[in-house]
Amino acid sequence: MESTNLIIRETVFSDCVYFAEWEQKSYIQESFTMSSERNYEEIVKEFVIRTLEPDKLQFTILYRDEDRPIGRIYISKIDPQADSLDITRIYIGEEEYLGKGLGEEAMRLILEYCYIHLHTERVSLDHLPHNHRAAELYKKLGFQYEGVMRNSGKKNGRYVDLHLMSMLRAEYYEKCRRITE
């Protein structure tokens, strides 16, 4: 997948070192339910296991001009019967690339991939209640708020609520149509 500024490719083993570094950053830890004690070995193990599971996809976001990894996308719950999936994690891990619209650009690319190439009917995602920046981006992209999933995540040993959002194929194509008009 490619756009003006980004290339999104399947994750390779050597990307795990970047993930381990990024996922120690406070702004990333604050945005997800991942444990603050994650380390390189856990990330490698997780990568290997997910690679073998047919209902999961892992991607690395690269900044096109430098061919350099700057972020991560993880898709799970791919259900070919229901034509649905979940964007479980997406982030820009290199701080110098924050605030430049690259997260939105990456989301647009991955949504195109989900709807056009995977023929998905429904894409869901969730976010922590305090992550207003993510919520606003998802709303801007066309996601609809579905509600609160009470105690559905666990962060550092404590249950947390998550806000569920989704977008249907028809909503995606309608949003694309309005953008091109």
PDB file of N, CA and C in Angstrom, residues 6 10 24-25 28 33 39 45-46 70-71 78 83 86 91 93 107 112 119 137 139 141 159 161 165 178:
ATOM      1  N   LEU A   6       3.630   7.705   2.498  1.00  0.00           N
ATOM      2  CA  LEU A   6       3.793   6.446   3.227  1.00  0.00           C
ATOM      3  C   LEU A   6       3.833   5.222   2.326  1.00  0.00           C
ATOM      4  N   GLU A  10       3.803  -5.552   4.855  1.00  0.00           N
ATOM      5  CA  GLU A  10       3.692  -6.568   5.898  1.00  0.00           C
ATOM      6  C   GLU A  10       4.884  -6.454   6.836  1.00  0.00           C
ATOM      7  N   GLN A  24       7.597   1.407  24.476  1.00  0.00           N
ATOM      8  CA  GLN A  24       8.065   1.872  25.784  1.00  0.00           C
ATOM      9  C   GLN A  24       7.793   3.362  25.960  1.00  0.00           C
ATOM     10  N   LYS A  25       7.391   4.035  24.897  1.00  0.00           N
ATOM     11  CA  LYS A  25       7.131   5.477  24.963  1.00  0.00           C
ATOM     12  C   LYS A  25       5.800   5.729  25.666  1.00  0.00           C
ATOM     13  N   ILE A  28       2.518   6.288  23.673  1.00  0.00           N
ATOM     14  CA  ILE A  28       1.939   5.080  23.081  1.00  0.00           C
ATOM     15  C   ILE A  28       1.303   4.227  24.173  1.00  0.00           C
ATOM     16  N   THR A  33      -4.182  -0.542  25.648  1.00  0.00           N
ATOM     17  CA  THR A  33      -4.278  -1.377  26.840  1.00  0.00           C
ATOM     18  C   THR A  33      -3.044  -2.248  27.043  1.00  0.00           C
ATOM     19  N   ASN A  39       8.349  -6.187  26.643  1.00  0.00           N
ATOM     20  CA  ASN A  39       9.752  -6.086  26.249  1.00  0.00           C
ATOM     21  C   ASN A  39       9.943  -6.724  24.872  1.00  0.00           C
ATOM     22  N   LYS A  45       7.755 -12.847  20.419  1.00  0.00           N
ATOM     23  CA  LYS A  45       6.876 -14.005  20.596  1.00  0.00           C
ATOM     24  C   LYS A  45       5.488 -13.716  20.026  1.00  0.00           C
ATOM     25  N   GLU A  46       4.957 -12.548  20.351  1.00  0.00           N
ATOM     26  CA  GLU A  46       3.652 -12.120  19.853  1.00  0.00           C
ATOM     27  C   GLU A  46       3.659 -12.056  18.324  1.00  0.00           C
ATOM     28  N   ILE A  70       8.144   3.923  10.739  1.00  0.00           N
ATOM     29  CA  ILE A  70       7.724   4.974  11.673  1.00  0.00           C
ATOM     30  C   ILE A  70       6.487   4.582  12.474  1.00  0.00           C
ATOM     31  N   GLY A  71       5.878   3.432  12.156  1.00  0.00           N
ATOM     32  CA  GLY A  71       4.667   3.070  12.873  1.00  0.00           C
ATOM     33  C   GLY A  71       4.223   1.648  12.612  1.00  0.00           C
ATOM     34  N   ILE A  78     -10.234 -11.158  12.031  1.00  0.00           N
ATOM     35  CA  ILE A  78     -10.652 -11.239  10.634  1.00  0.00           C
ATOM     36  C   ILE A  78     -11.604 -12.427  10.513  1.00  0.00           C
ATOM     37  N   ASP A  83     -17.382 -11.195   7.078  1.00  0.00           N
ATOM     38  CA  ASP A  83     -16.683 -10.131   6.347  1.00  0.00           C
ATOM     39  C   ASP A  83     -16.396  -8.941   7.260  1.00  0.00           C
ATOM     40  N   ASP A  86     -11.125  -6.164  12.875  1.00  0.00           N
ATOM     41  CA  ASP A  86     -10.883  -5.129  13.871  1.00  0.00           C
ATOM     42  C   ASP A  86      -9.494  -4.534  13.651  1.00  0.00           C
ATOM     43  N   TYR A  91      -0.449   3.096  15.250  1.00  0.00           N
ATOM     44  CA  TYR A  91       0.221   4.242  15.855  1.00  0.00           C
ATOM     45  C   TYR A  91       1.425   4.667  15.030  1.00  0.00           C
ATOM     46  N   GLY A  93       5.093   5.692  15.742  1.00  0.00           N
ATOM     47  CA  GLY A  93       6.016   5.487  16.851  1.00  0.00           C
ATOM     48  C   GLY A  93       7.185   6.449  16.908  1.00  0.00           C
ATOM     49  N   MET A 107      -4.359   5.440   8.129  1.00  0.00           N
ATOM     50  CA  MET A 107      -5.716   4.908   8.302  1.00  0.00           C
ATOM     51  C   MET A 107      -6.446   4.848   6.969  1.00  0.00           C
ATOM     52  N   GLU A 112      -8.738   1.467   2.811  1.00  0.00           N
ATOM     53  CA  GLU A 112      -8.841   1.097   1.394  1.00  0.00           C
ATOM     54  C   GLU A 112      -8.498  -0.387   1.217  1.00  0.00           C
ATOM     55  N   HIS A 119     -12.481  -7.033   0.870  1.00  0.00           N
ATOM     56  CA  HIS A 119     -13.939  -7.048   0.682  1.00  0.00           C
ATOM     57  C   HIS A 119     -14.685  -7.113   2.015  1.00  0.00           C
ATOM     58  N   LEU A 137     -10.232  11.549  15.063  1.00  0.00           N
ATOM     59  CA  LEU A 137      -9.744  11.065  13.770  1.00  0.00           C
ATOM     60  C   LEU A 137     -10.688  10.001  13.217  1.00  0.00           C
ATOM     61  N   LYS A 139     -13.817   9.491  13.839  1.00  0.00           N
ATOM     62  CA  LYS A 139     -15.079  10.128  13.445  1.00  0.00           C
ATOM     63  C   LYS A 139     -14.912  10.851  12.104  1.00  0.00           C
ATOM     64  N   LEU A 141     -12.918  10.133   9.757  1.00  0.00           N
ATOM     65  CA  LEU A 141     -12.781   9.137   8.696  1.00  0.00           C
ATOM     66  C   LEU A 141     -14.101   8.449   8.363  1.00  0.00           C
ATOM     67  N   TYR A 159      -9.047  -3.395  35.065  1.00  0.00           N
ATOM     68  CA  TYR A 159     -10.013  -3.399  33.977  1.00  0.00           C
ATOM     69  C   TYR A 159     -10.326  -1.966  33.558  1.00  0.00           C
ATOM     70  N   ASP A 161     -12.715   0.464  30.575  1.00  0.00           N
ATOM     71  CA  ASP A 161     -13.728   0.540  29.535  1.00  0.00           C
ATOM     72  C   ASP A 161     -13.057   0.916  28.222  1.00  0.00           C
ATOM     73  N   MET A 165     -16.176   1.711  18.026  1.00  0.00           N
ATOM     74  CA  MET A 165     -16.605   2.427  16.829  1.00  0.00           C
ATOM     75  C   MET A 165     -16.539   1.453  15.654  1.00  0.00           C
ATOM     76  N   ARG A 178     -18.023  11.440  -1.388  1.00  0.00           N
ATOM     77  CA  ARG A 178     -18.109  12.848  -0.988  1.00  0.00           C
ATOM     78  C   ARG A 178     -16.761  13.544  -1.088  1.00  0.00           C
TER      79      ARG A 178
END
